Amino acid sequence: MQKENIQENQNKKTEKKNVDKEKEKKIKKFQTIEKEIISLIKKKKNIKLQFYAKINNIKKKNKKKITLIKNNKIKNFLKSIVPIIDKIDNVIKISKDSNLTQNTIIEGIKLTKNIFEKNLKIWHIKKINQININFNPNMHSLKEKNKNNNLLNNTKIKNIKKNGYIFKDQIIKKAVVTI
C-alpha cells in the first residue's frame, strides 16, 4: 500500500507538473497574443495618423492651387481692364488739353475713373506712376529706346506716359516712362 501511495503521489506530482507546464504555455501564448494586439493597435494608430497627415497635405496643396488659380483669374481680368482705364485716362488728358465745353461728359468720365481707382485699391492693385525714382526695367519700359542701357539703372524717371499696374507683387502692365 505504501508503494501505491508513493506511486499515487508521483502521479499527482507529474500531473501537477503537466498542469503547470500547460498553464505556462497558455500564459506565454496569452502574452504573445497581448503583444500582437498592442503592436496592431500601434500600427492602426500610425496608419490613422498617416492618413490624417495625407489628408492635411492634400488640403494644403489644393488650397495653394485654388489661390493660384484665383490669382491668375484676377490677373487675367485685370489685364483685360487695364486698356479701359488707359482709354479713360487718355480721354481726360485730351479734354484738359482741348478745353472741351461739354463738362458734364468729362465730369462723368472723371467719376468713372475714380470708381475704377477705388476698386483697384480694394483689390490691392497698385498703380506704377511715381516720378523721380530710379528706372527699374522690371516695372518700367521706355517710351523712346535709349542706346546706352548701362545708364538706365541709375537714371531717374522724369515723366509717366502710361501708368503701370501691380497685383500682389506681380506686374500686370509695365509703366511707360521717359527719362
XYZ file of C-alpha atoms in Angstrom:
179
model
C 0.000 0.000 0.000
C 2.790 2.226 0.686
C 4.058 1.601 -2.787
C 0.697 2.519 -4.118
C 0.709 5.736 -2.124
C 4.145 6.583 -3.381
C 3.065 5.826 -6.910
C -0.059 7.878 -6.466
C 1.945 10.796 -5.078
C 4.320 10.605 -8.013
C 1.391 10.543 -10.419
C -0.096 13.580 -8.709
C 3.233 15.391 -8.888
C 3.608 14.520 -12.568
C 0.057 15.623 -13.202
C 0.662 18.871 -11.363
C 3.845 19.445 -13.395
C 1.905 18.809 -16.587
C -0.833 21.199 -15.487
C 1.768 23.806 -14.542
C 3.501 23.395 -17.912
C 0.176 23.815 -19.681
C -0.568 26.895 -17.629
C 2.847 28.320 -18.518
C 2.251 27.576 -22.205
C -1.139 29.264 -22.053
C 0.295 32.261 -20.194
C 3.091 32.587 -22.774
C 0.571 32.253 -25.587
C -1.646 34.866 -23.930
C 1.348 37.214 -23.509
C 2.300 36.714 -27.165
C -1.255 37.477 -28.264
C -1.309 40.502 -25.965
C 1.937 41.797 -27.544
C 0.476 41.262 -31.029
C -2.657 43.173 -30.052
C -0.567 46.070 -28.711
C 1.521 46.015 -31.892
C -1.611 46.025 -34.069
C -3.089 48.902 -32.068
C 0.118 50.894 -32.600
C 0.089 50.065 -36.324
C -3.549 51.117 -36.548
C -2.751 54.390 -34.783
C 0.219 55.050 -37.106
C -1.857 54.287 -40.194
C -4.571 56.616 -38.922
C -2.018 59.395 -38.291
C -0.517 58.898 -41.765
C -3.992 59.052 -43.256
C -4.754 62.344 -41.483
C -1.359 63.740 -42.473
C -2.041 62.851 -46.124
C -5.459 64.486 -45.945
C -3.949 67.659 -44.452
C -1.255 67.716 -47.134
C -3.879 67.327 -49.855
C -5.933 70.146 -48.307
C -2.893 72.450 -48.179
C -1.882 71.563 -51.728
C -5.398 72.160 -53.043
C -5.678 75.421 -51.116
C -2.456 76.623 -52.776
C -3.752 75.537 -56.190
C -7.062 77.326 -55.632
C -5.272 80.503 -54.540
C -3.009 80.322 -57.590
C -5.983 79.798 -59.914
C -7.889 82.688 -58.319
C -4.870 84.978 -58.581
C -4.371 84.034 -62.232
C -8.046 84.651 -62.997
C -7.909 88.033 -61.264
C -4.644 88.858 -63.020
C -6.129 87.981 -66.434
C -9.240 90.003 -65.645
C -7.087 92.967 -64.656
C -5.101 92.674 -67.865
C -8.373 92.989 -69.773
C -9.446 96.063 -67.730
C -6.165 97.970 -67.994
C -6.823 99.139 -71.591
C -10.198 100.548 -70.486
C -8.554 102.502 -67.676
C -5.899 103.740 -70.119
C -8.608 104.941 -72.532
C -10.384 106.805 -69.730
C -7.072 108.447 -68.748
C -6.489 109.441 -72.386
C -9.963 110.988 -72.705
C -9.388 113.036 -69.548
C -5.972 114.208 -70.807
C -7.396 115.150 -74.196
C -10.271 117.044 -72.561
C -7.826 119.067 -70.454
C -5.685 119.865 -73.491
C -8.551 120.881 -75.766
C -10.691 122.735 -73.169
C -13.882 120.952 -74.165
C -17.119 122.758 -73.345
C -19.061 119.583 -72.539
C -18.024 119.496 -68.892
C -20.829 117.140 -67.800
C -19.482 114.366 -70.018
C -15.944 114.952 -68.808
C -17.136 115.001 -65.185
C -18.918 111.674 -65.779
C -15.731 110.203 -67.195
C -13.741 111.505 -64.210
C -16.265 109.926 -61.824
C -15.948 106.636 -63.713
C -12.173 106.855 -63.388
C -12.481 107.497 -59.633
C -14.730 104.451 -59.238
C -12.181 102.338 -61.117
C -9.354 103.619 -58.913
C -11.283 102.934 -55.689
C -11.970 99.383 -56.837
C -8.330 98.896 -57.745
C -7.373 99.862 -54.179
C -9.961 97.464 -52.751
C -8.421 94.638 -54.801
C -4.883 95.676 -53.700
C -3.907 96.729 -57.190
C -1.286 99.441 -57.177
C -0.537 101.951 -59.900
C 3.010 102.358 -61.099
C 3.052 106.131 -61.568
C 5.859 107.540 -59.434
C 8.330 110.018 -60.873
C 11.809 110.929 -59.620
C 12.574 107.313 -58.710
C 15.207 105.091 -60.300
C 14.290 103.353 -63.533
C 13.504 99.667 -62.944
C 13.332 97.532 -66.117
C 11.033 95.074 -64.324
C 8.428 97.797 -63.679
C 9.093 100.350 -66.422
C 9.502 100.415 -70.161
C 10.880 103.360 -72.103
C 8.845 105.495 -74.484
C 11.992 106.022 -76.572
C 14.654 103.352 -76.628
C 17.927 104.509 -75.127
C 21.121 103.292 -76.750
C 23.100 103.183 -73.518
C 21.402 100.581 -71.293
C 24.102 100.849 -68.600
C 22.858 104.301 -67.604
C 19.269 103.143 -67.108
C 19.694 101.664 -63.621
C 20.776 104.963 -62.042
C 18.552 107.211 -64.137
C 15.554 108.946 -62.575
C 12.127 108.809 -64.192
C 11.003 112.251 -65.363
C 7.555 111.551 -66.755
C 4.947 108.780 -66.840
C 3.403 108.354 -70.299
C 1.167 105.398 -69.346
C 0.539 104.032 -65.874
C 1.570 100.504 -64.980
C -0.171 98.169 -62.535
C 0.934 95.662 -59.873
C -1.210 92.940 -58.295
C 0.260 91.072 -55.291
C 3.857 91.772 -56.332
C 3.147 90.650 -59.909
C 3.452 93.149 -62.717
C 0.207 93.330 -64.699
C 1.442 96.068 -67.003
C 4.710 97.994 -67.023
C 4.569 101.779 -66.835
C 5.695 103.577 -69.986
C 8.123 106.312 -68.909
C 10.589 108.892 -70.140
C 13.942 109.552 -68.502
